[in-house]
Amino acid sequence: MDRPGVDNQRRFTANGALWTMQILWGFFFAGNGFGKVLLSDPALYAQAPQSVSWYAAVPQPLIVFIGACEFLGGVGLILPAITRVKPKLTPLAAAGLALTMVLAAVFHLVRGEYALVPVNLVLAAGATFIAVGRSNHRPLTPAPLTTRRVLVSLAVLVLMVLTMIIPTWYTMTQTQS
């Protein structure tokens, strides 16, 4: 739709940046968290330190708890915003993920795993951007749930399952042999 005084090129918007970050961070945390939740299986947990060394320093229930928080936080970055049902949960999920990543950075610093700290800080910064953006600058207002929002939410969940959950599950369970 053409508007007077506005050229037809796409413009960078804060809302577009927030949505992009929410999708990217949401998928990342949901997939990463799901992988940690799978470590509730004793056989998978026994093999985990071979691929991720810091797992050996953390009790299994704590890894699974962190994974559940990351998974739910990842979903919380996307679904409340898309459905507009309780959209204030989105900045709360982002703030929780930012805190988790700051704590992870401190953990890795204490262990001398300096190479892992920048990743934690980038993830924390992105989650902080989402938290501040969705709470102060571009908040989403609650709205009645519509059929379109339900269908879009279901499509996003299916995409998340196909691109993150199933590959994570398959990779972790097939390398168990």
Short mmCIF file of C-alpha atoms in Angstrom, two decimals:
data_model
loop_
_atom_site.label_atom_id
_atom_site.label_comp_id
_atom_site.label_asym_id
_atom_site.label_seq_id
_atom_site.Cartn_x
_atom_site.Cartn_y
_atom_site.Cartn_z
CA MET A 1 0.00 0.00 0.00
CA ASP A 2 1.48 3.32 -1.07
CA ARG A 3 1.46 6.16 1.38
CA PRO A 4 2.17 9.75 0.41
CA GLY A 5 5.64 10.88 1.42
CA VAL A 6 6.92 7.35 2.12
CA ASP A 7 9.00 5.54 -0.49
CA ASN A 8 8.19 1.94 -1.31
CA GLN A 9 11.39 0.52 0.18
CA ARG A 10 11.10 -1.52 3.36
CA ARG A 11 12.17 0.44 6.39
CA PHE A 12 13.91 -0.89 9.43
CA THR A 13 11.55 -0.67 12.38
CA ALA A 14 11.98 -1.38 16.06
CA ASN A 15 8.94 -3.64 15.95
CA GLY A 16 10.44 -5.62 13.05
CA ALA A 17 13.75 -5.95 14.87
CA LEU A 18 11.96 -7.14 18.01
CA TRP A 19 9.93 -9.73 16.10
CA THR A 20 13.08 -10.97 14.34
CA MET A 21 14.93 -11.30 17.64
CA GLN A 22 11.95 -12.96 19.33
CA ILE A 23 11.75 -15.61 16.61
CA LEU A 24 15.51 -16.26 16.47
CA TRP A 25 16.01 -16.28 20.25
CA GLY A 26 12.78 -18.21 20.78
CA PHE A 27 13.77 -20.99 18.42
CA PHE A 28 17.32 -21.11 19.78
CA PHE A 29 16.30 -21.31 23.43
CA ALA A 30 13.47 -23.77 22.81
CA GLY A 31 15.79 -26.14 20.94
CA ASN A 32 18.71 -25.73 23.31
CA GLY A 33 16.49 -26.09 26.37
CA PHE A 34 14.82 -29.19 24.96
CA GLY A 35 18.24 -30.78 24.55
CA LYS A 36 18.96 -30.21 28.24
CA VAL A 37 15.55 -31.59 29.24
CA LEU A 38 16.41 -34.79 27.36
CA LEU A 39 19.28 -35.23 29.80
CA SER A 40 16.71 -36.42 32.34
CA ASP A 41 17.38 -39.81 30.71
CA PRO A 42 20.26 -41.31 32.76
CA ALA A 43 21.90 -42.86 29.69
CA LEU A 44 21.93 -39.52 27.84
CA TYR A 45 23.17 -37.71 30.94
CA ALA A 46 26.02 -40.21 31.36
CA GLN A 47 27.27 -39.43 27.85
CA ALA A 48 26.66 -35.66 27.95
CA PRO A 49 30.02 -34.58 29.47
CA GLN A 50 31.78 -36.12 26.47
CA SER A 51 30.31 -33.43 24.22
CA VAL A 52 29.77 -30.58 26.73
CA SER A 53 32.44 -30.52 29.41
CA TRP A 54 30.67 -28.24 31.88
CA TYR A 55 27.83 -30.76 32.29
CA ALA A 56 30.16 -32.80 34.51
CA ALA A 57 30.25 -29.91 37.02
CA VAL A 58 26.47 -29.54 37.32
CA PRO A 59 24.02 -31.98 38.90
CA GLN A 60 21.60 -33.62 36.49
CA PRO A 61 18.43 -32.10 38.05
CA LEU A 62 19.89 -28.60 37.68
CA ILE A 63 20.69 -29.14 34.00
CA VAL A 64 17.16 -30.41 33.38
CA PHE A 65 15.71 -27.45 35.32
CA ILE A 66 17.79 -24.97 33.30
CA GLY A 67 16.66 -26.73 30.14
CA ALA A 68 13.00 -26.50 31.12
CA CYS A 69 13.43 -22.78 31.88
CA GLU A 70 15.16 -22.19 28.54
CA PHE A 71 12.54 -24.18 26.62
CA LEU A 72 9.61 -22.40 28.26
CA GLY A 73 11.38 -19.05 27.94
CA GLY A 74 11.92 -19.66 24.22
CA VAL A 75 8.26 -20.48 23.72
CA GLY A 76 7.38 -17.48 25.91
CA LEU A 77 9.26 -15.14 23.60
CA ILE A 78 6.93 -16.04 20.74
CA LEU A 79 3.51 -17.42 21.69
CA PRO A 80 2.15 -14.74 24.04
CA ALA A 81 3.18 -12.10 21.51
CA ILE A 82 1.61 -13.86 18.53
CA THR A 83 -1.64 -14.76 20.26
CA ARG A 84 -1.81 -11.45 22.16
CA VAL A 85 -2.97 -13.52 25.13
CA LYS A 86 -0.99 -12.26 28.14
CA PRO A 87 1.62 -10.51 25.93
CA LYS A 88 3.30 -9.13 29.07
CA LEU A 89 4.73 -12.63 29.50
CA THR A 90 7.04 -12.03 26.53
CA PRO A 91 9.26 -9.40 28.22
CA LEU A 92 9.21 -11.48 31.41
CA ALA A 93 10.41 -14.54 29.48
CA ALA A 94 13.12 -12.42 27.87
CA ALA A 95 14.23 -11.02 31.23
CA GLY A 96 14.39 -14.54 32.68
CA LEU A 97 16.49 -15.74 29.76
CA ALA A 98 18.80 -12.72 30.07
CA LEU A 99 19.32 -13.50 33.75
CA THR A 100 19.98 -17.15 32.94
CA MET A 101 22.64 -16.16 30.41
CA VAL A 102 24.32 -13.70 32.78
CA LEU A 103 24.48 -16.42 35.43
CA ALA A 104 25.86 -18.83 32.81
CA ALA A 105 28.56 -16.29 31.91
CA VAL A 106 29.54 -15.97 35.58
CA PHE A 107 29.62 -19.77 35.90
CA HIS A 108 31.92 -20.08 32.89
CA LEU A 109 34.17 -17.26 34.12
CA VAL A 110 34.58 -18.98 37.48
CA ARG A 111 35.47 -22.25 35.71
CA GLY A 112 37.94 -20.50 33.40
CA GLU A 113 35.89 -21.35 30.30
CA TYR A 114 36.44 -17.93 28.76
CA ALA A 115 35.57 -18.99 25.22
CA LEU A 116 31.94 -19.62 26.26
CA VAL A 117 31.39 -16.22 27.91
CA PRO A 118 30.93 -14.11 24.74
CA VAL A 119 28.13 -16.38 23.53
CA ASN A 120 26.36 -16.06 26.88
CA LEU A 121 26.72 -12.29 26.80
CA VAL A 122 25.41 -11.98 23.23
CA LEU A 123 22.41 -14.14 24.14
CA ALA A 124 21.87 -12.05 27.29
CA ALA A 125 22.10 -8.80 25.30
CA GLY A 126 19.55 -10.05 22.75
CA ALA A 127 17.17 -11.17 25.46
CA THR A 128 17.62 -7.82 27.24
CA PHE A 129 16.83 -6.01 23.97
CA ILE A 130 13.60 -8.00 23.71
CA ALA A 131 12.70 -7.46 27.38
CA VAL A 132 13.22 -3.70 27.23
CA GLY A 133 11.69 -3.35 23.78
CA ARG A 134 8.54 -5.28 24.58
CA SER A 135 8.05 -3.76 28.03
CA ASN A 136 8.87 -0.09 27.33
CA HIS A 137 9.28 0.83 23.68
CA ARG A 138 7.03 -1.43 21.62
CA PRO A 139 4.75 -3.24 24.06
CA LEU A 140 2.06 -5.50 22.66
CA THR A 141 -1.46 -4.97 23.90
CA PRO A 142 -3.73 -7.84 24.84
CA ALA A 143 -6.36 -8.65 22.25
CA PRO A 144 -9.09 -11.23 21.79
CA LEU A 145 -7.85 -14.54 20.48
CA THR A 146 -8.74 -14.90 16.81
CA THR A 147 -8.72 -17.91 14.52
CA ARG A 148 -5.88 -16.33 12.52
CA ARG A 149 -3.70 -15.92 15.63
CA VAL A 150 -4.38 -19.51 16.69
CA LEU A 151 -3.42 -20.80 13.23
CA VAL A 152 -0.26 -18.69 13.10
CA SER A 153 0.68 -19.89 16.59
CA LEU A 154 0.13 -23.51 15.60
CA ALA A 155 2.21 -22.99 12.45
CA VAL A 156 5.05 -21.52 14.52
CA LEU A 157 4.87 -24.42 16.98
CA VAL A 158 4.93 -26.97 14.16
CA LEU A 159 7.89 -25.17 12.60
CA MET A 160 9.66 -25.15 15.97
CA VAL A 161 9.04 -28.88 16.41
CA LEU A 162 10.24 -29.68 12.88
CA THR A 163 13.33 -27.48 12.91
CA MET A 164 14.49 -27.65 16.52
CA ILE A 165 12.79 -30.29 18.65
CA ILE A 166 12.83 -33.33 16.35
CA PRO A 167 16.42 -32.78 15.13
CA THR A 168 17.63 -32.28 18.72
CA TRP A 169 15.82 -35.39 19.92
CA TYR A 170 17.06 -37.45 16.96
CA THR A 171 20.67 -36.31 17.27
CA MET A 172 20.83 -36.93 21.00
CA THR A 173 19.09 -40.29 21.02
CA GLN A 174 20.78 -41.74 17.92
CA THR A 175 24.31 -40.97 19.13
CA GLN A 176 23.59 -42.83 22.37
CA SER A 177 24.75 -46.23 21.05
#
